[in-house]
Coordinates of C-alpha atoms in Angstrom, one line a residue:
M1 CA -67.9 135.5 -197.0
A2 CA -68.5 137.1 -193.6
Q3 CA -68.9 134.9 -190.6
E4 CA -69.5 136.1 -187.0
T5 CA -70.5 134.2 -183.9
T6 CA -72.6 135.6 -181.1
S7 CA -75.2 134.2 -178.7
G8 CA -78.7 134.8 -177.6
G9 CA -82.1 133.3 -177.7
R10 CA -85.9 133.6 -177.3
P11 CA -88.8 131.3 -176.8
R12 CA -90.4 129.7 -179.9
R13 CA -93.9 130.6 -180.8
R14 CA -96.4 128.4 -182.6
T15 CA -97.9 129.6 -185.9
V16 CA -101.5 130.7 -186.2
L17 CA -103.5 132.4 -189.0
A18 CA -103.1 136.1 -188.7
A19 CA -106.0 137.6 -186.9
G20 CA -104.7 141.0 -185.8
V21 CA -106.9 143.8 -187.1
F22 CA -105.7 147.1 -185.7
G23 CA -108.3 149.6 -184.6
T24 CA -106.3 152.8 -185.4
A25 CA -103.7 154.0 -187.8
A26 CA -101.4 154.5 -184.9
G27 CA -101.8 150.9 -183.8
A28 CA -101.2 149.7 -187.3
L29 CA -98.0 151.7 -187.8
G30 CA -96.5 152.2 -184.3
A31 CA -97.0 149.0 -182.3
G32 CA -93.9 147.7 -180.6
T33 CA -92.0 144.6 -181.7
A34 CA -91.7 141.4 -179.8
R35 CA -88.3 141.9 -178.2
A36 CA -87.4 145.6 -177.9
A37 CA -89.2 148.9 -177.7
R38 CA -88.9 150.9 -180.9
P39 CA -89.2 154.7 -181.6
A40 CA -92.8 155.9 -182.1
H41 CA -93.9 156.7 -185.6
P42 CA -94.0 160.4 -186.5
A43 CA -97.2 162.4 -185.9
P44 CA -99.5 162.7 -188.9
A45 CA -98.1 164.9 -191.6
R46 CA -99.2 168.5 -191.7
A47 CA -100.9 169.6 -194.9
A48 CA -98.5 171.0 -197.4
R49 CA -98.8 174.7 -198.2
A50 CA -101.4 175.4 -200.8
F51 CA -100.6 177.7 -203.8
P52 CA -103.7 179.2 -205.4
P53 CA -104.3 179.0 -209.2
D54 CA -103.9 182.1 -211.3
P55 CA -105.0 181.4 -214.9
L56 CA -104.6 185.0 -216.0
A57 CA -101.0 185.0 -214.9
D58 CA -100.4 181.7 -216.7
R59 CA -101.9 183.1 -219.9
R60 CA -99.7 186.2 -219.6
L61 CA -96.7 184.0 -219.3
L62 CA -97.7 181.9 -222.2
S63 CA -98.3 185.0 -224.4
R64 CA -94.6 185.9 -224.0
M65 CA -93.4 182.6 -225.4
T66 CA -92.3 181.9 -229.0
P67 CA -93.5 178.6 -230.6
E68 CA -90.1 177.1 -229.8
E69 CA -90.4 178.0 -226.2
K70 CA -93.9 176.7 -225.9
V71 CA -92.9 173.4 -227.4
G72 CA -89.9 173.2 -225.0
Q73 CA -92.3 173.4 -222.0
L74 CA -93.8 170.0 -223.1
F75 CA -90.5 168.1 -222.7
V76 CA -89.1 166.4 -219.6
M77 CA -85.5 165.2 -220.2
R78 CA -82.6 163.4 -218.7
F79 CA -79.0 164.5 -218.5
H80 CA -75.7 163.3 -217.2
G81 CA -73.8 164.5 -214.2
D82 CA -74.3 165.8 -210.7
S83 CA -74.1 169.4 -211.7
A84 CA -76.2 171.4 -214.2
T85 CA -73.3 173.7 -215.0
A86 CA -70.0 171.9 -214.1
P87 CA -70.3 168.2 -214.8
S88 CA -67.2 166.0 -214.9
A89 CA -65.4 165.7 -218.2
A90 CA -66.9 162.2 -218.7
D91 CA -70.4 163.5 -218.0
A92 CA -69.9 166.5 -220.3
Q93 CA -68.9 164.2 -223.1
A94 CA -71.8 161.9 -222.4
N95 CA -74.1 164.9 -222.6
R96 CA -72.6 166.0 -225.9
E97 CA -73.3 162.5 -227.3
D98 CA -76.8 162.2 -225.8
I99 CA -78.3 165.7 -225.9
G100 CA -75.9 167.7 -228.1
V101 CA -74.6 170.0 -225.4
A102 CA -72.2 169.6 -222.6
T103 CA -74.4 170.7 -219.6
A104 CA -78.0 170.5 -218.4
A105 CA -78.0 174.2 -218.2
G106 CA -77.1 174.4 -221.9
M107 CA -79.9 171.9 -222.8
I108 CA -82.4 174.0 -220.8
A109 CA -81.3 177.1 -222.6
R110 CA -81.4 175.6 -226.0
Y111 CA -84.9 174.0 -225.7
H112 CA -86.6 176.0 -222.9
L113 CA -87.3 172.7 -221.2
G114 CA -90.4 172.2 -219.1
G115 CA -88.7 169.7 -216.8
V116 CA -85.9 167.3 -216.1
I117 CA -85.8 163.8 -214.6
Y118 CA -83.1 162.5 -212.4
F119 CA -81.5 159.0 -212.7
G120 CA -78.9 157.3 -210.6
W121 CA -77.3 155.7 -213.7
A122 CA -76.8 159.2 -215.2
G123 CA -74.7 160.3 -212.2
N124 CA -77.4 162.8 -211.0
I125 CA -77.5 161.5 -207.5
R126 CA -74.5 161.5 -205.1
S127 CA -75.9 162.8 -201.8
P128 CA -79.0 164.6 -200.6
R129 CA -77.4 167.9 -200.3
Q130 CA -75.8 167.5 -203.8
V131 CA -79.2 166.8 -205.2
A132 CA -80.7 169.9 -203.6
A133 CA -77.8 171.9 -205.0
L134 CA -78.4 170.4 -208.5
S135 CA -82.1 171.2 -208.3
N136 CA -81.2 174.9 -207.5
E137 CA -78.8 174.9 -210.5
V138 CA -81.6 173.6 -212.7
Q139 CA -84.0 176.3 -211.5
R140 CA -81.4 179.1 -212.0
A141 CA -81.0 177.9 -215.6
G142 CA -84.7 178.1 -216.3
L143 CA -85.2 181.4 -214.5
G144 CA -82.3 182.9 -216.4
L145 CA -83.9 182.6 -219.8
R146 CA -85.7 185.3 -221.8
V147 CA -89.0 184.0 -220.5
P148 CA -88.2 182.8 -217.1
V149 CA -90.0 179.6 -216.1
P150 CA -89.0 177.2 -213.3
L151 CA -88.6 173.6 -214.3
L152 CA -90.6 170.6 -213.0
V153 CA -87.8 168.5 -211.4
S154 CA -88.9 164.8 -211.3
I155 CA -87.8 161.3 -210.3
D156 CA -89.1 157.8 -210.6
Q157 CA -89.0 157.0 -206.9
E158 CA -91.7 154.4 -206.3
H159 CA -89.7 152.8 -203.5
G160 CA -89.3 149.0 -203.2
A161 CA -88.3 147.7 -206.6
V162 CA -88.0 151.1 -208.3
Q163 CA -85.8 153.4 -206.3
R164 CA -83.4 156.1 -207.6
I165 CA -82.3 157.8 -204.4
G166 CA -80.9 155.5 -201.6
P167 CA -79.6 156.2 -198.1
P168 CA -79.2 158.4 -196.4
A169 CA -82.6 159.3 -197.8
T170 CA -85.2 157.1 -196.3
Q171 CA -85.9 153.8 -198.0
L172 CA -89.6 152.7 -197.9
P173 CA -91.3 149.5 -198.8
G174 CA -92.9 149.2 -202.2
A175 CA -96.5 149.1 -203.2
M176 CA -97.3 145.4 -202.8
S177 CA -95.7 145.4 -199.3
L178 CA -98.0 148.4 -198.4
G179 CA -100.9 146.4 -199.9
A180 CA -100.1 143.5 -197.7
A181 CA -99.8 145.7 -194.6
S182 CA -103.1 147.3 -195.4
L183 CA -104.9 143.9 -195.4
G184 CA -103.1 142.9 -192.2
A185 CA -104.4 146.1 -190.6
G186 CA -108.0 145.6 -191.5
G187 CA -107.9 147.5 -194.8
T188 CA -106.7 150.8 -193.5
S189 CA -104.8 152.9 -196.0
A190 CA -103.0 154.9 -193.4
G191 CA -99.6 153.3 -194.0
A192 CA -99.7 154.0 -197.7
R193 CA -100.5 157.6 -197.1
A194 CA -97.9 157.9 -194.4
A195 CA -95.3 156.4 -196.8
A196 CA -96.2 158.8 -199.6
A197 CA -96.2 161.8 -197.3
L198 CA -92.8 160.9 -196.0
A199 CA -91.4 160.4 -199.5
G200 CA -93.0 163.6 -200.7
R201 CA -91.5 165.7 -197.9
E202 CA -88.0 164.3 -198.5
L203 CA -88.2 164.8 -202.2
A204 CA -89.5 168.3 -201.8
A205 CA -86.5 169.1 -199.6
L206 CA -84.3 168.0 -202.5
G207 CA -86.1 170.3 -204.9
V208 CA -87.9 167.4 -206.6
R209 CA -91.5 168.4 -207.1
Q210 CA -92.8 165.5 -209.1
D211 CA -92.7 161.8 -208.3
W212 CA -93.7 159.3 -211.1
A213 CA -95.8 157.3 -208.6
P214 CA -98.0 155.7 -207.5
D215 CA -98.6 152.6 -209.7
A216 CA -102.3 152.2 -210.2
D217 CA -102.1 149.0 -212.2
V218 CA -104.0 146.0 -210.8
N219 CA -101.7 143.0 -211.0
V220 CA -103.7 140.0 -212.0
N221 CA -101.0 138.2 -214.0
P222 CA -98.4 136.3 -212.0
A223 CA -96.2 136.3 -215.1
N224 CA -96.2 140.1 -215.4
P225 CA -92.5 140.9 -215.8
V226 CA -92.7 144.7 -215.4
I227 CA -95.4 145.5 -212.8
G228 CA -95.7 142.7 -210.2
V229 CA -94.8 144.1 -206.8
R230 CA -95.0 147.6 -208.1
S231 CA -98.8 147.2 -207.9
F232 CA -100.7 147.3 -204.6
G233 CA -102.4 144.0 -205.4
A234 CA -105.0 142.2 -207.4
D235 CA -108.2 143.6 -205.9
P236 CA -109.3 146.7 -207.9
E237 CA -111.1 148.4 -205.0
A238 CA -108.2 147.8 -202.6
V239 CA -105.8 149.2 -205.1
A240 CA -108.0 152.2 -205.6
R241 CA -108.1 153.0 -201.9
L242 CA -104.3 152.8 -201.7
V243 CA -103.7 154.8 -204.8
V244 CA -106.0 157.5 -203.4
A245 CA -104.1 157.4 -200.1
Q246 CA -100.8 157.9 -201.9
V247 CA -102.0 160.7 -204.1
R248 CA -103.2 162.5 -201.0
G249 CA -99.9 161.7 -199.2
Y250 CA -97.8 163.0 -202.0
Q251 CA -99.9 166.1 -202.8
E252 CA -101.7 167.2 -199.7
D253 CA -99.1 166.2 -197.1
G254 CA -95.8 166.1 -199.0
G255 CA -96.5 169.0 -201.4
I256 CA -95.3 167.4 -204.6
S257 CA -97.1 166.1 -207.6
A258 CA -98.2 162.4 -207.9
A259 CA -98.5 160.7 -211.3
V260 CA -100.7 157.6 -211.4
K261 CA -99.7 155.1 -214.0
H262 CA -99.9 153.3 -216.5
F263 CA -103.3 154.2 -218.0
P264 CA -105.4 152.4 -219.1
G265 CA -103.8 149.6 -217.1
H266 CA -100.7 147.5 -217.3
G267 CA -101.5 144.7 -214.8
D268 CA -102.4 141.8 -217.1
T269 CA -99.5 141.4 -219.4
A270 CA -96.6 139.0 -219.8
T271 CA -94.6 141.5 -221.9
D272 CA -92.4 144.2 -220.6
S273 CA -93.1 147.5 -222.4
H274 CA -89.5 148.5 -221.9
V275 CA -88.4 145.8 -224.4
G276 CA -91.6 144.9 -226.2
F277 CA -95.2 146.0 -227.1
P278 CA -97.8 144.5 -224.8
T279 CA -101.4 143.9 -225.7
I280 CA -104.1 143.8 -223.0
S281 CA -106.9 141.5 -224.1
H282 CA -109.5 142.6 -221.5
S283 CA -113.0 143.3 -222.8
R284 CA -114.5 146.8 -222.2
A285 CA -116.5 145.4 -219.4
Q286 CA -113.4 143.9 -217.8
W287 CA -111.6 147.2 -218.1
D288 CA -114.5 149.0 -216.4
T289 CA -114.4 146.6 -213.4
L290 CA -110.8 145.6 -213.2
D291 CA -108.4 148.2 -214.6
A292 CA -110.4 151.5 -214.4
P293 CA -111.3 151.8 -210.7
P294 CA -107.9 153.0 -209.4
F295 CA -107.7 155.6 -212.1
R296 CA -111.2 156.8 -211.5
A297 CA -110.5 157.1 -207.8
A298 CA -107.2 158.9 -208.4
I299 CA -108.9 161.4 -210.7
A300 CA -111.6 162.0 -208.1
A301 CA -108.9 162.5 -205.5
G302 CA -107.3 165.2 -207.7
T303 CA -104.1 163.6 -209.0
D304 CA -101.9 166.2 -210.7
V305 CA -100.7 163.8 -213.4
V306 CA -101.8 160.6 -215.2
M307 CA -99.1 158.6 -217.1
T308 CA -100.0 156.6 -220.2
G309 CA -98.8 153.0 -220.8
H310 CA -97.1 151.9 -224.0
L311 CA -99.5 149.1 -224.7
A312 CA -102.3 148.2 -227.0
F313 CA -105.8 147.9 -225.6
P314 CA -108.0 146.8 -228.5
A315 CA -111.3 147.0 -226.5
L316 CA -110.6 150.8 -226.1
D317 CA -108.9 151.4 -229.5
P318 CA -109.0 148.6 -232.2
T319 CA -106.3 150.3 -234.3
G320 CA -103.5 148.6 -232.3
D321 CA -101.8 151.9 -231.5
P322 CA -100.1 152.2 -228.1
A323 CA -102.3 154.0 -225.6
T324 CA -99.8 156.8 -225.4
L325 CA -100.5 157.6 -229.1
S326 CA -104.2 156.8 -229.0
H327 CA -106.7 159.6 -229.4
P328 CA -109.6 157.2 -228.4
V329 CA -107.8 156.3 -225.2
V330 CA -106.3 159.6 -224.1
T331 CA -108.9 162.1 -225.3
G332 CA -111.9 159.8 -225.7
V333 CA -111.7 157.7 -222.5
L334 CA -109.3 159.5 -220.1
R335 CA -110.4 163.1 -220.8
G336 CA -113.9 162.5 -222.2
E337 CA -115.4 159.6 -220.2
L338 CA -113.4 159.9 -217.0
G339 CA -113.5 163.7 -217.1
Y340 CA -109.8 164.2 -216.4
D341 CA -108.5 167.7 -217.2
G342 CA -105.1 167.5 -215.5
V343 CA -101.7 166.9 -217.0
V344 CA -101.3 163.7 -219.1
T345 CA -97.7 162.5 -219.6
T346 CA -96.2 159.7 -221.6
D347 CA -94.0 157.1 -220.0
S348 CA -90.4 157.2 -221.2
L349 CA -90.3 157.6 -225.0
R350 CA -87.1 155.5 -225.0
M351 CA -89.1 152.4 -224.2
E352 CA -89.6 149.9 -227.0
G353 CA -93.4 149.7 -226.5
V354 CA -93.9 153.1 -228.0
R355 CA -91.3 152.8 -230.8
T356 CA -92.5 149.6 -232.4
K357 CA -95.1 151.1 -234.9
Y358 CA -93.7 154.6 -235.5
G359 CA -90.4 156.3 -235.8
D360 CA -88.9 158.6 -233.1
D361 CA -89.8 161.6 -235.2
R362 CA -93.5 160.7 -235.3
V363 CA -94.0 159.5 -231.7
P364 CA -94.0 162.9 -230.0
V365 CA -96.3 164.4 -232.6
L366 CA -98.8 161.5 -232.4
A367 CA -98.7 161.7 -228.6
L368 CA -99.7 165.3 -228.6
R369 CA -102.4 164.7 -231.2
A370 CA -103.7 162.0 -228.9
G371 CA -104.1 164.5 -226.1
V372 CA -100.9 164.1 -224.1
D373 CA -99.3 167.1 -222.5
L374 CA -95.8 166.1 -221.3
L375 CA -93.3 164.1 -223.5
L376 CA -91.0 162.2 -221.1
D377 CA -87.4 161.3 -221.9
P378 CA -87.3 161.0 -225.7
P379 CA -84.4 159.1 -227.2
D380 CA -83.4 162.1 -229.3
L381 CA -84.5 165.5 -227.8
G382 CA -83.4 167.5 -230.8
L383 CA -85.3 165.3 -233.3
A384 CA -88.4 165.3 -231.1
H385 CA -88.4 169.1 -230.6
R386 CA -87.9 169.7 -234.3
S387 CA -90.7 167.2 -235.2
V388 CA -93.2 168.9 -233.0
L389 CA -92.3 172.3 -234.3
A390 CA -92.6 171.1 -237.9
A391 CA -96.0 169.6 -237.1
L392 CA -97.0 173.0 -235.6
R393 CA -95.9 174.9 -238.6
S394 CA -97.6 172.6 -241.1
G395 CA -100.9 172.7 -239.2
E396 CA -100.9 169.1 -238.1
L397 CA -100.7 170.4 -234.6
T398 CA -102.6 173.7 -233.9
E399 CA -101.3 176.5 -231.8
E400 CA -104.5 176.1 -229.6
R401 CA -103.6 172.5 -229.0
I402 CA -100.0 173.3 -227.9
D403 CA -101.3 176.2 -225.8
A404 CA -103.7 174.0 -223.9
S405 CA -100.9 171.7 -222.9
V406 CA -98.5 174.5 -221.9
L407 CA -101.3 176.0 -219.7
R408 CA -101.8 172.7 -217.9
V409 CA -98.1 172.5 -217.3
L410 CA -97.9 176.0 -216.0
A411 CA -100.9 175.5 -213.8
L412 CA -99.2 172.4 -212.3
K413 CA -96.0 174.3 -211.6
R414 CA -97.9 177.1 -210.0
R415 CA -100.0 174.7 -207.8
R416 CA -96.8 173.0 -206.5
G417 CA -95.2 176.4 -205.6
L418 CA -92.6 176.5 -208.3
L419 CA -93.4 180.0 -209.5
A420 CA -93.5 181.3 -206.0
E421 CA -90.7 179.3 -204.3
P422 CA -88.5 177.6 -207.0
Y423 CA -85.4 177.1 -204.8
V424 CA -84.8 174.9 -201.7
D425 CA -82.6 175.5 -198.7
E426 CA -79.5 173.3 -199.2
A427 CA -78.4 173.7 -195.7
A428 CA -81.7 172.4 -194.3
V429 CA -81.6 169.0 -196.1
A430 CA -80.1 167.1 -193.3
R431 CA -82.9 168.1 -191.0
S432 CA -85.5 166.8 -193.5
V433 CA -84.1 163.8 -195.2
G434 CA -83.4 160.4 -193.6
T435 CA -84.2 161.5 -190.1
P436 CA -84.4 158.9 -187.3
A437 CA -88.2 159.4 -187.1
H438 CA -88.5 158.8 -190.8
R439 CA -86.4 155.6 -190.7
A440 CA -88.4 154.3 -187.7
L441 CA -91.6 154.7 -189.7
A442 CA -90.1 153.0 -192.7
D443 CA -89.1 150.1 -190.5
R444 CA -92.5 149.7 -189.0
L445 CA -94.2 149.9 -192.5
A446 CA -91.8 147.2 -193.8
E447 CA -92.4 144.9 -190.9
R448 CA -96.2 145.3 -191.2
G449 CA -96.1 144.3 -194.8
T450 CA -93.8 141.2 -194.4
T451 CA -96.0 138.2 -194.9
L452 CA -95.6 134.7 -193.5
V453 CA -97.1 132.4 -196.2
V454 CA -95.9 129.0 -195.1
N455 CA -94.6 127.8 -191.7
D456 CA -94.5 124.4 -190.1
G457 CA -93.3 125.9 -186.8
T458 CA -89.7 126.4 -187.9
L459 CA -90.2 130.2 -187.5
P460 CA -89.4 132.2 -185.6
L461 CA -85.8 131.1 -185.6
R462 CA -83.9 130.6 -182.3
A463 CA -80.5 132.2 -181.9
D464 CA -79.5 129.4 -179.6
G465 CA -80.5 126.8 -182.1
G466 CA -77.1 126.7 -184.0
H467 CA -75.6 128.0 -187.1
L468 CA -77.5 129.7 -190.0
L469 CA -76.5 129.5 -193.7
V470 CA -77.8 132.4 -195.8
L471 CA -77.7 132.0 -199.5
G472 CA -79.6 132.7 -202.7
V473 CA -80.1 135.3 -205.3
D474 CA -78.8 138.9 -205.1
P475 CA -80.8 141.2 -207.5
A476 CA -79.1 144.4 -208.4
S477 CA -79.1 146.6 -205.3
A478 CA -81.2 149.7 -205.2
S479 CA -79.3 153.0 -205.7
G480 CA -77.2 153.8 -202.6
S481 CA -78.3 150.8 -200.6
D482 CA -76.0 148.5 -198.6
G483 CA -76.8 145.5 -200.7
P484 CA -76.5 142.9 -202.0
A485 CA -79.6 141.4 -200.4
T486 CA -78.0 138.2 -198.9
R487 CA -75.3 140.2 -197.3
V488 CA -77.9 142.6 -195.7
L489 CA -79.9 139.6 -194.6
A490 CA -76.9 137.9 -193.1
R491 CA -75.8 141.0 -191.2
A492 CA -79.2 141.6 -189.9
L493 CA -79.5 138.1 -188.6
Q494 CA -76.1 138.5 -187.0
E495 CA -77.3 141.6 -185.2
E496 CA -80.2 139.5 -183.9
G497 CA -77.7 137.2 -182.2
F498 CA -77.2 134.4 -184.8
R499 CA -74.1 132.7 -186.0
V500 CA -74.3 133.2 -189.8
T501 CA -72.4 132.1 -192.9
R502 CA -73.3 133.7 -196.2
R503 CA -73.0 132.3 -199.7
A504 CA -74.3 134.1 -202.8
T505 CA -75.5 131.4 -205.2
G506 CA -77.0 133.8 -207.7
P507 CA -79.7 133.1 -210.3
A508 CA -79.5 129.9 -212.3
P509 CA -76.9 128.3 -210.0
E510 CA -74.8 125.7 -211.8
A511 CA -74.0 122.2 -210.5
A512 CA -70.8 123.2 -208.8
T513 CA -72.4 126.0 -207.0
R514 CA -75.3 123.8 -205.9
D515 CA -72.8 121.1 -204.6
A516 CA -70.9 123.7 -202.6
A517 CA -74.1 125.1 -201.1
V518 CA -75.3 121.6 -200.2
A519 CA -72.0 120.8 -198.5
A520 CA -72.2 124.1 -196.5
A521 CA -75.8 123.3 -195.6
R522 CA -74.8 120.0 -194.0
R523 CA -72.8 122.0 -191.5
A524 CA -75.7 124.4 -190.7
H525 CA -78.7 124.1 -188.3
T526 CA -81.0 126.0 -190.7
V527 CA -80.7 127.3 -194.2
V528 CA -82.3 130.6 -195.2
V529 CA -82.6 130.9 -199.0
A530 CA -83.4 134.2 -200.8
T531 CA -85.5 133.4 -203.9
Y532 CA -86.2 135.6 -206.9
G533 CA -88.4 134.4 -209.8
L534 CA -88.7 130.7 -209.1
D535 CA -91.2 130.4 -211.9
T536 CA -88.6 131.2 -214.6
D537 CA -85.5 129.7 -212.9
P538 CA -85.5 125.9 -212.7
A539 CA -82.0 125.9 -211.3
Q540 CA -83.1 127.8 -208.2
R541 CA -85.8 125.2 -207.7
T542 CA -83.2 122.4 -208.1
L543 CA -81.0 124.1 -205.5
L544 CA -83.9 124.3 -203.1
A545 CA -84.7 120.6 -203.6
S546 CA -81.1 119.6 -203.1
L547 CA -81.0 121.6 -199.8
V548 CA -84.2 120.0 -198.6
A549 CA -82.7 116.6 -199.3
T550 CA -80.0 117.2 -196.7
G551 CA -82.6 117.1 -194.0
V552 CA -81.5 120.5 -192.7
P553 CA -84.6 122.8 -192.3
V554 CA -84.9 125.2 -195.3
V555 CA -86.6 128.5 -195.0
A556 CA -87.3 130.7 -198.1
V557 CA -87.5 134.4 -198.3
A558 CA -89.2 135.6 -201.6
L559 CA -87.3 138.8 -202.4
R560 CA -89.8 140.0 -205.0
N561 CA -92.9 138.2 -206.1
P562 CA -94.9 136.2 -203.5
Y563 CA -95.8 133.9 -206.5
D564 CA -92.6 132.0 -205.6
A565 CA -94.7 130.2 -203.1
A566 CA -96.3 128.2 -205.9
H567 CA -92.9 126.8 -207.0
L568 CA -91.4 125.6 -203.8
P569 CA -90.2 122.0 -203.7
D570 CA -91.9 119.8 -201.1
G571 CA -90.1 120.0 -197.8
V572 CA -89.4 123.7 -197.6
R573 CA -90.4 124.5 -194.0
A574 CA -91.4 128.1 -194.3
L575 CA -91.8 131.0 -196.8
L576 CA -91.7 134.7 -196.0
A577 CA -92.7 137.2 -198.6
A578 CA -90.7 140.4 -198.4
Y579 CA -92.0 142.0 -201.7
G580 CA -88.7 143.7 -202.3
W581 CA -84.9 143.5 -201.8
S582 CA -84.1 147.1 -200.6
D583 CA -82.3 147.3 -197.3
V584 CA -85.5 148.3 -195.3
E585 CA -87.4 145.3 -196.7
V586 CA -84.7 142.7 -196.2
R587 CA -83.9 143.9 -192.6
A588 CA -87.6 143.8 -191.8
A589 CA -87.7 140.2 -193.1
A590 CA -84.8 139.4 -190.7
R591 CA -86.6 140.8 -187.7
V592 CA -89.7 138.7 -188.6
L593 CA -87.6 135.6 -189.2
T594 CA -86.3 135.9 -185.7
G595 CA -89.5 136.9 -184.0
R596 CA -88.3 140.4 -183.0
A597 CA -91.2 141.5 -185.2
R598 CA -94.4 139.5 -185.7
P599 CA -95.6 139.0 -189.2
H600 CA -98.9 140.9 -189.9
G601 CA -98.9 141.1 -193.7
R602 CA -101.5 139.3 -195.8
L603 CA -101.2 138.4 -199.4
P604 CA -102.7 141.1 -201.6
V605 CA -102.6 138.8 -204.6
P606 CA -103.7 135.2 -204.9
V607 CA -101.0 132.5 -205.5
T608 CA -102.3 129.9 -207.9
R609 CA -100.9 126.4 -208.3
A610 CA -98.0 126.0 -210.7
D611 CA -99.4 122.8 -212.2
A612 CA -103.0 124.1 -212.2
P613 CA -103.2 127.9 -212.6
E614 CA -107.0 127.8 -212.4
R615 CA -106.8 126.6 -208.8
T616 CA -105.8 128.9 -205.9
L617 CA -103.1 127.7 -203.6
Y618 CA -103.0 130.6 -201.3
P619 CA -105.9 133.2 -201.5
V620 CA -105.8 136.9 -201.1
G621 CA -105.7 137.6 -197.3
R622 CA -103.5 134.6 -196.5
G623 CA -101.1 135.4 -193.7
L624 CA -99.7 133.5 -190.8
S625 CA -98.5 134.9 -187.5
Y626 CA -96.8 133.8 -184.3
A627 CA -99.0 133.1 -181.2

């Protein structure tokens, strides 16, 4: 428990409904804060270099491949270790157990893989320069084969709640924070595009040419356990604008591929497809007006990739098959009705949502039959590869069908420069990743999204007003972040001149933990509580009520869903929605709490009453500010 005493202060401001609509993107992103001048945001991103298509060259490359090599191009696979050729002994053993060979290079050689995906948990990510070196090793492995083809190196780096690469790479706020910032800036999508452009440039410098982002789901279910703040919001047209902005930011400015997900829409479910099999009960008309607009817009904007969702959508396919394996959904709706001819990828094939009805040997075959091109992260690569080859030899899958997918994959690789420039400059990484200008932009974006939902005048806090107690939930920290969240928040408040004591009370705090927190609160001037999932955690609500009963002012910071606002006990003085718990989002929340930055974000989702979900408590567009 860290404790530090400093001094300082600033005048209190009264709370007003946010009215600031910024006339330019520069105003929305680069305005100064209340107390100190900040670095200007970077100039607009230059367009990424364009690499022209060459279908004849792609066909010549395809013609040299054996069936085994063609099938391999359709897989994107994980591996363990921070080196493709010399992993640690532990990582080599993990690879033998998981993929049947000791190294990623060996896996690429055995299966002629089309791509790889990096994960922090797999030990792929140690530092920016190491990731760049790893990417070069991966490319050398692919280009050293009989038919040399560079690999599509990818990562699931949505930012916010889903982040694989942490500092010193730039952390950015997540989608819902960007949605809140957009509403607070009069609907401009400049911030979303700037975030994607920055992310794309940094990933490209690391040799990562594909990001599994942005999320195009329209989150209309407050109980959604898997999307939530990964969505830009609940308004289909607003989500569509922001998805288009990010597709253009990634592809046109950053030079890497975007992958919009999770088609045909994962925003209205209470089941997590990682652990279950969701069903979306929307009618066809509801799908047309609610789920489809962001995907239509992304296709019109030229998205390189569309990712399918592991969910049933009976209005589009009454068989009950997951969309990933559904010919009516993939070929009928996505390719036929929406006219999409780019790369279609599955979500991870290790997820339970796609494994419920069929075995792991059938899933990849059925996905290809449905019209999918890329098979992402199967649980057993050898089994999946053999199953697709067997289906090809038996005639269940035709050579023409496989060739069509391989050609789409090769065209994507050519478009993103992999066939012309497969390697990156490892020595140049420090000049491109985590620069002061990038971090300054990330700070501004996070501040602009932070939303003041409730305030009786307690905020902004005054540093001369006494001692702060910071406590609450600490979700698992993002890869490489400072975390946990309450420690980051406490340190940031100390840097703003406050005397702070921190207590981590965690989820579902027990009676002894609550009693100790209440005793500490009685010695504080104000209590700042980090909340996370109040709807499903009655013990957190009990803790809040106990703290309110002390008479000490209690301020809540919702670390994830703004829906926590519906579950606050009476007497909580203020609620700030941070939309995430990465360092950049938590530190922005601290600056808003203290008035160093003014809150400009507005709710991109409605918050309905906990006791009457049909009634709106706080509508879309709700946002308070300081006068």
